[in-house]
Structures are given as C-alpha cells and as structure tokens.
Coordinates of C-alpha atoms and ligand atoms in Angstrom, one line a residue:
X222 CA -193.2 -109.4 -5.0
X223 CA -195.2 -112.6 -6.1
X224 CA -197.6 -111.6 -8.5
X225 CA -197.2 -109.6 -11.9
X226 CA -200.1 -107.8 -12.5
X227 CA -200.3 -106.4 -16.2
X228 CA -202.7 -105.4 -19.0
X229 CA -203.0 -107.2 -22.2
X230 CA -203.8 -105.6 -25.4
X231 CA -202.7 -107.4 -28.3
X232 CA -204.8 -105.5 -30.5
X233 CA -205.2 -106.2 -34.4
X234 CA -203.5 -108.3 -36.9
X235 CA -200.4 -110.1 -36.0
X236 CA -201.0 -108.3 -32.6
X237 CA -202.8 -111.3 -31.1
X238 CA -200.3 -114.0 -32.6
X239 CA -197.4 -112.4 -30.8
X240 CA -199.0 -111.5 -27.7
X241 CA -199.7 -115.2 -27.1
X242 CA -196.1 -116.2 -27.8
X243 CA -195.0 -113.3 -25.5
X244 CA -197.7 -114.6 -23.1
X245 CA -196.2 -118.3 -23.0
X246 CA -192.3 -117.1 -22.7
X247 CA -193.0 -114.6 -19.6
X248 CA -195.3 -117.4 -18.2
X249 CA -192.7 -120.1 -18.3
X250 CA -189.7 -117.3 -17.3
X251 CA -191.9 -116.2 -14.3
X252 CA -192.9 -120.1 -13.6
X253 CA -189.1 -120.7 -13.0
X254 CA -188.7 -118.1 -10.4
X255 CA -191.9 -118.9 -8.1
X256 CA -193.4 -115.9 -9.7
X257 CA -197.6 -115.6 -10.7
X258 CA -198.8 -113.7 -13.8
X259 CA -201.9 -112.0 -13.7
X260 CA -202.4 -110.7 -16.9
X261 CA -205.7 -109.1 -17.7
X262 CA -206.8 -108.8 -21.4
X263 CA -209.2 -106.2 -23.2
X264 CA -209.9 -104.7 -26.3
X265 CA -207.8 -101.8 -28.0
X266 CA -207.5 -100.2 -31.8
X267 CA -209.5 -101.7 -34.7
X268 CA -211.2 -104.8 -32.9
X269 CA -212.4 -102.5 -30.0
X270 CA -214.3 -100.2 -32.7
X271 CA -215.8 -103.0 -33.8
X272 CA -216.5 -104.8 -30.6
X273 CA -217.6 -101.3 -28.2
X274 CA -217.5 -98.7 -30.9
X275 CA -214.7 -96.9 -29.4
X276 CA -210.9 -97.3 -30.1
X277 CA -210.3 -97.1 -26.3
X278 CA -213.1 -97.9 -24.4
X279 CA -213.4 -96.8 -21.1
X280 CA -212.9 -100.6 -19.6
X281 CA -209.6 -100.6 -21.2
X282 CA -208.7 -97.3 -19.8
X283 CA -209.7 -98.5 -16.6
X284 CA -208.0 -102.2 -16.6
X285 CA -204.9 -99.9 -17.3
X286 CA -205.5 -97.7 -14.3
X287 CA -205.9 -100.7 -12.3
X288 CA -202.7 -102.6 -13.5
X289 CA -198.8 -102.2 -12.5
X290 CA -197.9 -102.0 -16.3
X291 CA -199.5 -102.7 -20.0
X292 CA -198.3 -105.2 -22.5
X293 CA -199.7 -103.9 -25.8
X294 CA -199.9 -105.7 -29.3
X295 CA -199.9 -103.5 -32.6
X296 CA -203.1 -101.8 -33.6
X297 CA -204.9 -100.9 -37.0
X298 CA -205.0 -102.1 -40.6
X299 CA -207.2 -101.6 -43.9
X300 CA -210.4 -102.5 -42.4
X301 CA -210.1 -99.2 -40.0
X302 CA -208.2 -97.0 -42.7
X303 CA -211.4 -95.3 -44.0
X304 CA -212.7 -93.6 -41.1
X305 CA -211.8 -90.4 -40.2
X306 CA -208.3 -89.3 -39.3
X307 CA -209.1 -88.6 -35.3
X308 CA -211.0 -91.9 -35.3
X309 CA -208.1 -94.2 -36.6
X310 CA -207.1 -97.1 -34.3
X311 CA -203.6 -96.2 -33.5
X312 CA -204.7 -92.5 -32.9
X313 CA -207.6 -92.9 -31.1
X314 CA -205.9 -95.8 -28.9
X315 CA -202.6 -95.3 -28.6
X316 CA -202.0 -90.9 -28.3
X317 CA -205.1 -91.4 -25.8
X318 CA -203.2 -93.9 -23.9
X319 CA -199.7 -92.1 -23.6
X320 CA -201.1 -88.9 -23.1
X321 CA -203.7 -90.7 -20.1
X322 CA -200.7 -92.2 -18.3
X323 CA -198.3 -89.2 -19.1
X324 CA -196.1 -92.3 -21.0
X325 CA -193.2 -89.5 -21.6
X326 CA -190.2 -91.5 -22.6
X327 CA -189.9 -93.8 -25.0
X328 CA -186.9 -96.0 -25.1
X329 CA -186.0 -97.5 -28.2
X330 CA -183.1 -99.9 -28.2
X331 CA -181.7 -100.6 -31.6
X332 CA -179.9 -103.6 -31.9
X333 CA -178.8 -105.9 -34.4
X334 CA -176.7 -109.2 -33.3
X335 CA -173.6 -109.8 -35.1
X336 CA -174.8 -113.2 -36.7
X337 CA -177.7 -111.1 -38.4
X338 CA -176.0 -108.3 -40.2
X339 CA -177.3 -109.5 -43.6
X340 CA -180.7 -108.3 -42.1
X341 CA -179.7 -104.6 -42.3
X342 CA -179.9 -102.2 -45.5
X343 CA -176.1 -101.3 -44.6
X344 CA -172.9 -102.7 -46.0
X345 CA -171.2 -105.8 -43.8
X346 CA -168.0 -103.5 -43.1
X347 CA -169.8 -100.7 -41.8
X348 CA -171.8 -103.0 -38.9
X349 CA -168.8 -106.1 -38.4
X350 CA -169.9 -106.2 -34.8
X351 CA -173.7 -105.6 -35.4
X352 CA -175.6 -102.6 -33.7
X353 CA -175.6 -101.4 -30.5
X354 CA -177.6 -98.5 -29.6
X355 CA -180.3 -96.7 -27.9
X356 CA -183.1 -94.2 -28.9
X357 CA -184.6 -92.0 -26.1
X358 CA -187.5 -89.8 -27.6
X359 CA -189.5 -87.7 -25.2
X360 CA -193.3 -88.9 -26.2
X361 CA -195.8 -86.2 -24.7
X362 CA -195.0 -82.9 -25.6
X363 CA -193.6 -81.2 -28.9
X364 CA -195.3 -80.4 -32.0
X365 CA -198.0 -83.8 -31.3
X366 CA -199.4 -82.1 -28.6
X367 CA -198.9 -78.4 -28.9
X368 CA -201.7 -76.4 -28.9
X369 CA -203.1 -74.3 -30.8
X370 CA -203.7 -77.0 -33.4
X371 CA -206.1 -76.2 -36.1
X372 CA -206.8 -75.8 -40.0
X373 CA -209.7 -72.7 -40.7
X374 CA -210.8 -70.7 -43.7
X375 CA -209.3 -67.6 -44.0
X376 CA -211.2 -64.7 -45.1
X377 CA -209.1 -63.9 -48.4
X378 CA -210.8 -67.4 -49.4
X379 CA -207.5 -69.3 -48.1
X380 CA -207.3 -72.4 -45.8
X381 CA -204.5 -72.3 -43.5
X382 CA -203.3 -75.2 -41.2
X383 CA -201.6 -74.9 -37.8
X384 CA -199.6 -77.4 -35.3
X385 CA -197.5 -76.1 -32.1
X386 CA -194.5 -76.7 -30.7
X387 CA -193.6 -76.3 -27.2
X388 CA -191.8 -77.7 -24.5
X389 CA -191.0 -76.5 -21.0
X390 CA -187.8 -77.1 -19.5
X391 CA -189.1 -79.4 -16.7
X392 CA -190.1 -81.7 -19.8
X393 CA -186.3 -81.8 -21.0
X394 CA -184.9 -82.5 -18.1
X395 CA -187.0 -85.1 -17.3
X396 CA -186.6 -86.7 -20.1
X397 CA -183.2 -86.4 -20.3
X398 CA -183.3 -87.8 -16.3
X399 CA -184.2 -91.1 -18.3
X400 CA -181.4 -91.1 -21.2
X401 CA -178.8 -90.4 -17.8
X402 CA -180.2 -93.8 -16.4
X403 CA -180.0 -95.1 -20.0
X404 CA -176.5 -94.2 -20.8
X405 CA -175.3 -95.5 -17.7
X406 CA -176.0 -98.5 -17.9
X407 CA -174.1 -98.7 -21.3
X408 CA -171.1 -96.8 -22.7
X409 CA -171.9 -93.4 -21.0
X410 CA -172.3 -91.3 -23.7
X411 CA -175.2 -89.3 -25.0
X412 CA -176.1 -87.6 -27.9
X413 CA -178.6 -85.3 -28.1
X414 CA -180.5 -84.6 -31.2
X415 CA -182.1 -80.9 -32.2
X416 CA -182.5 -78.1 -34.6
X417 CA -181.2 -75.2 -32.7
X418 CA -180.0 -73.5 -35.3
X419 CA -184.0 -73.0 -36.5
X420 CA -185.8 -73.8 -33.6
X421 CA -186.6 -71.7 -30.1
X422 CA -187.9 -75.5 -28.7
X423 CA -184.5 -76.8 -29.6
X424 CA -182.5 -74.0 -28.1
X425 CA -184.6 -74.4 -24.8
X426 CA -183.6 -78.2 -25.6
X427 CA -179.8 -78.1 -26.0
X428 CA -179.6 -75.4 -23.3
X429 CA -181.4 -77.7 -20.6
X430 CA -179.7 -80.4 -21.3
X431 CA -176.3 -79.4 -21.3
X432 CA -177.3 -77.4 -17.5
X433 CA -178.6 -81.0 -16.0
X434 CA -175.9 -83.0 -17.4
X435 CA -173.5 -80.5 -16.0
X436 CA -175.3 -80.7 -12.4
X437 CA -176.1 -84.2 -12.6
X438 CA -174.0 -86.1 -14.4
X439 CA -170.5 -84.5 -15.5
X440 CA -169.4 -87.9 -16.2
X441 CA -171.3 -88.9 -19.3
X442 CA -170.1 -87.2 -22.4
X443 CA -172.3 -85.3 -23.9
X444 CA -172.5 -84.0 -27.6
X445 CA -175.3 -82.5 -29.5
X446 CA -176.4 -82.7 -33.2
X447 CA -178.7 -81.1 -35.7
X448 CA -181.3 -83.5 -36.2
X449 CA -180.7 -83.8 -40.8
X450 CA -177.0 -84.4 -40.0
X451 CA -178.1 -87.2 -37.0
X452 CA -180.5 -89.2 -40.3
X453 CA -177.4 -88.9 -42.0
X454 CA -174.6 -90.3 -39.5
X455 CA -177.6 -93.1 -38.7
X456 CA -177.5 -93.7 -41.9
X457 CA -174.0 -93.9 -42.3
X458 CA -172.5 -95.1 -39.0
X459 CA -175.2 -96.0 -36.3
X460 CA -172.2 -97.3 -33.8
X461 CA -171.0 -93.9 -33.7
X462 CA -174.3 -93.4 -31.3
X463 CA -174.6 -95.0 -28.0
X464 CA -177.9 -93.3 -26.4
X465 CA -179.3 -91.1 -29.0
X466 CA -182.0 -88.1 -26.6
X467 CA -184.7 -86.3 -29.3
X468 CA -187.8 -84.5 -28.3
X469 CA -191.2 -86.3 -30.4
X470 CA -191.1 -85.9 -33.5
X471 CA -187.2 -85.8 -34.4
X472 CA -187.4 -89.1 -32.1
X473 CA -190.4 -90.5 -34.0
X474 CA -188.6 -90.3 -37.3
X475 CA -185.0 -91.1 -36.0
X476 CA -186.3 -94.2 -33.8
X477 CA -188.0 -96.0 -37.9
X478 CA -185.1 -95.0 -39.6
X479 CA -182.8 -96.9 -36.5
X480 CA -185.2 -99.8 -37.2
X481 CA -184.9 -100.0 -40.7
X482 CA -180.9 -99.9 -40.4
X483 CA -181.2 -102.9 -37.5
X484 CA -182.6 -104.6 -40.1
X485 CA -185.9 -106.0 -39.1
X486 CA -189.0 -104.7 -37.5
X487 CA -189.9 -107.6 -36.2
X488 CA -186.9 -107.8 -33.6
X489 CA -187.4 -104.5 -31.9
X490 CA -188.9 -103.5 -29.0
X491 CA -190.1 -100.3 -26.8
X492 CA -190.9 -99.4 -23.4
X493 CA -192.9 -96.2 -22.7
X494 CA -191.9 -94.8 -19.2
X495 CA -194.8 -92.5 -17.1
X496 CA -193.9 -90.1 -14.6
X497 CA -195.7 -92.6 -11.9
X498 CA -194.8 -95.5 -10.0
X499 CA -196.7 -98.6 -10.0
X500 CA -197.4 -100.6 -6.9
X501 CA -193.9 -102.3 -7.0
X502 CA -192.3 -98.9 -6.6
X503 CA -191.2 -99.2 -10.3
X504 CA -192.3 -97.0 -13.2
X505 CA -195.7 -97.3 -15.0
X506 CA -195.1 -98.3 -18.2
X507 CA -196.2 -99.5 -21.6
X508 CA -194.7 -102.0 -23.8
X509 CA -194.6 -102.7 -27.4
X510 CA -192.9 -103.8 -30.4
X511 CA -191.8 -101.3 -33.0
X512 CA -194.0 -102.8 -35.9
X513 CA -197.6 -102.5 -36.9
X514 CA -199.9 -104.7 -37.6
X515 CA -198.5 -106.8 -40.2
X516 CA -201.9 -107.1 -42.1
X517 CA -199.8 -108.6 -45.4
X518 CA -198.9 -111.3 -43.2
X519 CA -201.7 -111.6 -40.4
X520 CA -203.2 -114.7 -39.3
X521 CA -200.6 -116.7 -41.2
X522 CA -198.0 -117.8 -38.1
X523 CA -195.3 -116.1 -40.0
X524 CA -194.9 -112.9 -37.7
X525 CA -191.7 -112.7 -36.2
X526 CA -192.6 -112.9 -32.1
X527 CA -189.3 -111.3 -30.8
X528 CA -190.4 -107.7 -30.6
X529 CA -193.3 -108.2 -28.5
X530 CA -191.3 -111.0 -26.6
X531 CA -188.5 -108.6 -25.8
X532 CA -190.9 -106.0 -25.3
X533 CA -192.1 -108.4 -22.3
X534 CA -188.7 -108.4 -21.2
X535 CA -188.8 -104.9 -20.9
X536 CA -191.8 -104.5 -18.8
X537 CA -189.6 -107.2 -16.5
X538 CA -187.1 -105.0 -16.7
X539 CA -188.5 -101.5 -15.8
X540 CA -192.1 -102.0 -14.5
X541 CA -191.4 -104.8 -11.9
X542 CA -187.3 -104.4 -11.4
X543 CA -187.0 -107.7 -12.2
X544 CA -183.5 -107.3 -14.3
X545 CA -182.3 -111.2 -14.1
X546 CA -185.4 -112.1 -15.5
X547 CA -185.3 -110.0 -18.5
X548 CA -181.7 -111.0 -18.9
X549 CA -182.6 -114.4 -19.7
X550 CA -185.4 -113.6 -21.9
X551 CA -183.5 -111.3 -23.9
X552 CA -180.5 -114.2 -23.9
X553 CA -182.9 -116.8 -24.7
X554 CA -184.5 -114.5 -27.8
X555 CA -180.7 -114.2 -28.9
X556 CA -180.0 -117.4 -28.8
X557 CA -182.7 -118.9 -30.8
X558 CA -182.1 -116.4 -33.7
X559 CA -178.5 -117.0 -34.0
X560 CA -178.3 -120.6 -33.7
X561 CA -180.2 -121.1 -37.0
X562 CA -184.0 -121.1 -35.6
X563 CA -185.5 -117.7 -37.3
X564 CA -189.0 -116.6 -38.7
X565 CA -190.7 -114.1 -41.1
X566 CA -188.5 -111.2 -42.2
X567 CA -185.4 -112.5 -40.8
X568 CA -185.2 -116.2 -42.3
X569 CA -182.6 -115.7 -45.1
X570 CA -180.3 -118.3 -45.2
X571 CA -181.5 -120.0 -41.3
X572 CA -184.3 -122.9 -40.7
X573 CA -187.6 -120.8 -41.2
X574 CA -190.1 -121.4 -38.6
X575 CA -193.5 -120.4 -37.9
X576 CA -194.4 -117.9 -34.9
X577 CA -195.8 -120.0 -32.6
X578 CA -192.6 -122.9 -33.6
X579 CA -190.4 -119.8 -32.6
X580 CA -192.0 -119.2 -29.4
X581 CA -191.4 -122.6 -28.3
X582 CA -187.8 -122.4 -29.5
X583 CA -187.1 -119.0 -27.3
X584 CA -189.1 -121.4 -24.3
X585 CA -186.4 -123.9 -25.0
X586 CA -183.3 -121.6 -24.8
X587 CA -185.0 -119.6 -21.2
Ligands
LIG16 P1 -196.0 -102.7 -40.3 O1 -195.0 -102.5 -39.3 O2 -197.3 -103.3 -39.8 O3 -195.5 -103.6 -41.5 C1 -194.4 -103.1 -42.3 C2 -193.7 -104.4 -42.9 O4 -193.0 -105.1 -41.9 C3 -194.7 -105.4 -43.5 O5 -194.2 -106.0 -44.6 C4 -194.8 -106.4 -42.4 O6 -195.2 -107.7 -42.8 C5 -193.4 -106.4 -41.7 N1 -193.5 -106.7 -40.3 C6 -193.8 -105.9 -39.3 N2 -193.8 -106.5 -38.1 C7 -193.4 -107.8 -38.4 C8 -193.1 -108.9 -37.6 N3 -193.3 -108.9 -36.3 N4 -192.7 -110.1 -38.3 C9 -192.5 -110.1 -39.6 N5 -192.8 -109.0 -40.4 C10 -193.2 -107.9 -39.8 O7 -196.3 -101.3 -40.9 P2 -197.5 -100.8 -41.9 O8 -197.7 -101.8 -43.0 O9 -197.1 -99.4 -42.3 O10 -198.8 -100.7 -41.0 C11 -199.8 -101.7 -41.0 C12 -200.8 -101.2 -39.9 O11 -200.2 -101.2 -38.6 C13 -201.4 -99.9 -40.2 O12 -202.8 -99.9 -39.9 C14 -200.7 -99.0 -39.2 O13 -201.5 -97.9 -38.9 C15 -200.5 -99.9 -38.1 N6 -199.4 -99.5 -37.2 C16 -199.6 -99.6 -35.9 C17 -198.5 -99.4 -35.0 C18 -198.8 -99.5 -33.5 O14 -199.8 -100.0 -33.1 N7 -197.9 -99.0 -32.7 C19 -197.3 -99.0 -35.5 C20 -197.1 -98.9 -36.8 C21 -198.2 -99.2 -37.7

C-alpha cells in the first residue's frame, strides 16, 4: 500500500484549526515511510448548511463512499443552534453518517499520562499512574435508533412521547467481537456495562455476551456491571476498568463522563468502526476527537490539536493497518505534552503554546 486515501471533514469552529495540524503531522509521518496522502476535503455540519443548504450533502456522502476511511473535525455551534432539532449540524451530519456506513463501534480510549494528572477532576492518589482505559460503545442500535419513535396527541387532550430500544443478538456479539480485539491487545479484561436488572435489551445484552466470550474467548475475564454503579466506580476508580463494552446510550454517557475524569477534551480521540472493509482489507472507519466545536475558543489558535491528531493515528491504526505508524504519532503526541510544550485546556503550570506552535512541536518529536 502506497497511497492513503481518506476524507476530510473538519467541519465548524476549532474543527478546521485542528484538522490542519492533524493534516501536517500525518503528512510528515507518512512522508518518512515513502507513503502518499490523498486526502480529499468537503463540507459537513454548520458550514455545509450554509454553503449547500444541507448538513450532509450528497457530495460528502459520496467523497465518503469513495474513500478507504474519514477524518472528521467537530461540527456545530450557536450560529446553527436555532433551527430545528432534526436539522441541527451534529444530527443531521453525523447520525446520517454512522448510520450510512453502519459505523457500529465506537472505541473510546481514555487516557491520561502520568505527568498530567493535575488535568483530571480526581484526587492525585486515586490516579498516581495516570489513566489507562478503553470505552467500547456499540453506536447503531439501542434506544437512538429504535423505532417506533414519536411524540402524538392523545385523545384525552394529552401529548405523549415515545423512543425504542432494541437490539438483536447479532448486534451484541458483534460488538462485543470488537471489545475481544480491544482487550487483547491490553490487560485482557472486559467489563461489560448494562441494566439487566430493569431492562429486556440488557438481559439479551449480558446473556450474549457472556455465550461469545465463553465460545470465543474463555481467556479474557469477563465481569458485568449495572450501568449507575459503572458512573460511580468511573468516578471513583477508573483503573479498576481496562475495556469498558456498553450498548449507545449507556456508552454515550459513560464515554463524557471517562473524558471529563482524563481530564481534558482536548486530548481524546475516537475511532468509529463499520462492518465493511475498505480497499486495504482494513475496516471502514471514521475518526474524531471527543470534543465539539470549541466555539468559546474558535478561530483563536488556542485549541488543543491532540485529539484530532491522535484521532489520525487511529485511522493509521485501524483503517490502513499501519500500527508502527500510529505508534510514533501517538509517542510523538506524548512526548510534546509531557516535556513542558502544552496548549489550551491543558497548560497549567507547562510553556503554553498556540495550536498550530503545538503541531510543529508533535512534528518535531515524530
Ligand atoms: P465542546 O466540546 O465544544 O466544548 C466544551 C469545552 O471544552 C469548551 O470550554 C471548549 O473550549 C473546551 N474544548 C473542547 N475541545 C477543546 C480543544 N480541542 N482544546 C481546548 N479546549 C477544548 O462542547 P460544547 O461547548 O458543549 O459544544 C459546542 C458545539 O460543539 C455545539 O454546537 C455542539 O453541538 C458541538 N459538538 C459537536 C460534537 C461533534 O461534532 N462530534 C461533539 C460535541 C459537541
């Protein structure tokens, strides 16, 4: 494989800023291995509405389609926040997007290096070593997607409101396919995060897993908790976890909560895995940083770049199989933050730089 052929959507506010610091790390990473970036740019969330009138205009879709992976920005922000709910950037670009390239598994990692600990919300002597985790939420099914999904008059002059959840057991166990691959690649161990004790879904959940790790994988230890007692123990003692599996919207809440404990949006990143493989042989996937848009800080070279640069690293990582490469990226990120050179929401105490003086910092360290 010589040429990495991706999709670029930075998207709105800081979106743009970090995409181009992303954009100059994987170029110079790539350079050094005799590999070619082809990365193809186009509109998605807020500036698409106001360029084409659409969140996710067809070209986008169809860039996607034509590409081995996407690199996406953040999307949104005030100037979007009045129109109507289905018509808001991130859900009329994003959902769209996951449920168009059946982008079923998120993996979150959450991870705070030792040297930043002051970043997180916890005490020092809970997190000595940092954090060291991974979140795997299953992203197309659940409650998000379920139908019916509806809000009517009732006759007795009521209004009622109604979501669904569902999930087939083909959906947990692929899902949980992708926290096995997770999990061993790390400590072997996997939690897995429900509400059986309320939920059918979560009884279908805890019951599948448990069969597939039994048939597949007898080796990684398995353990299962109610999803309020997980936000606690997160809470409490995120090292307890090594690879955390949730269906959508346990994961959705659990994966921010891990953020805010690791301290800093602007240093985590996310891969979204399809069921297809790209050209490569590799999984389809989309890439992002945690954060939003930033708009408090947009246009003002004081985002922190890391997310969408490790986010990069990522798509090396899983879309293109290109493991080494990531490696470095993700050394070179760690590096420049813990030898003094940090940005934005993580500059306590360090050298504060700008975004773009970070970039060419993490260049430095490749
Ligand atoms: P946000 O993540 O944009 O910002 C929350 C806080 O974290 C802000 O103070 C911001 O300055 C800071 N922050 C976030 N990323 C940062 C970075 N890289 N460097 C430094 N600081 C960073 O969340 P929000 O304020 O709730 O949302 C703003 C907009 O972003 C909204 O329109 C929202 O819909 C959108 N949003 C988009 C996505 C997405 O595209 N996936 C995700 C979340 C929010």
């Amino acid at each position: 494989m010589d040429t990495l052929k991706f999709a670029v959507l930075p998207g709105d506010g800081i979106g743009p800023e970090v995409m181009e610091v992303a954009l100059a790390v994987l170029e110079r990473a790539a350079e050094s291995e005799g590999l070619r970036l082809e990365p193809s740019e186009a509109d998605a969330g807020g500036i698409a509405i106001d360029r084409h009138g659409s969140a996710l205009p067809q070209e986008t879709l169809d860039l996607c389609a034509r590409s081995d992976a996407i690199l996406f920005g953040s999307v949104g922000g005030p100037k979007w926040e009045n129109l109507p709910p289905k018509e808001q950037p991130e859900r009329a670009a994003l959902l769209p997007l996951r449920k168009h390239f059946s982008l079923f598994a998120n993996i979150r990692p959450g991870l705070l290096y030792p040297e930043l600990v002051d970043a997180s919300p916890l005490k020092k002597e809970r997190i000595p070593e940092g954090i060291d985790l991974v979140c795997i939420r299953e992203l197309t099914g659940g409650i998000y997607f379920g139908q019916p999904k509806a809000t009517r008059d009732l006759p007795d002059g009521d209004r009622e409101a109604i979501d669904t959840m569902v999930y087939r057991r083909s959906e947990v166990e692929r899902i949980t396919e992708v926290a096995i691959a997770t999990a061993r690649g790390r400590k072997n161990r996997i939690c897995s995060v429900d509400k059986a004790n309320v939920l059918e879904t979560s009884v279908l959940w805890r019951q599948t897993v448990t069969d597939y790790l039994a048939a597949k994988a007898p080796e990684i230890e398995l353990s299962h908790m109610y999803v309020d007692n997980a936000a606690m123990q997160l809470a409490r003692d995120p090292n307890q976890f090594d690879v955390i599996l949730t269906e959508n919207m346990f994961g959705d809440i659990l994966s921010d909560e891990m953020a805010v404990v690791c301290g800093s949006l602007g240093m985590l990143s996310s891969a979204s895995l399809g069921t297809g493989s790209n050209r490569h042989g590799h999984r389809f996937g989309l890439y992002e940083p945690a954060g939003g848009t930033a708009p408090d800080i947009a246009g003002r070279n004081l985002a922190n770049p890391c997310a969408q640069v490790l986010s990069a690293a990522m798509m090396l990582r899983f879309s293109f199989g290109l493991d080494p490469l990531a490696d470095r990226i993700e050394a070179a990120v760690r590096k420049t933050v813990t030898s003094g050179t940090r940005t934005g929401d993580i500059a306590f105490g360090a050298q504060s730089v700008g975004t773009r003086e970070m970039g060419e910092a993490i260049i430095k360290n490749l």
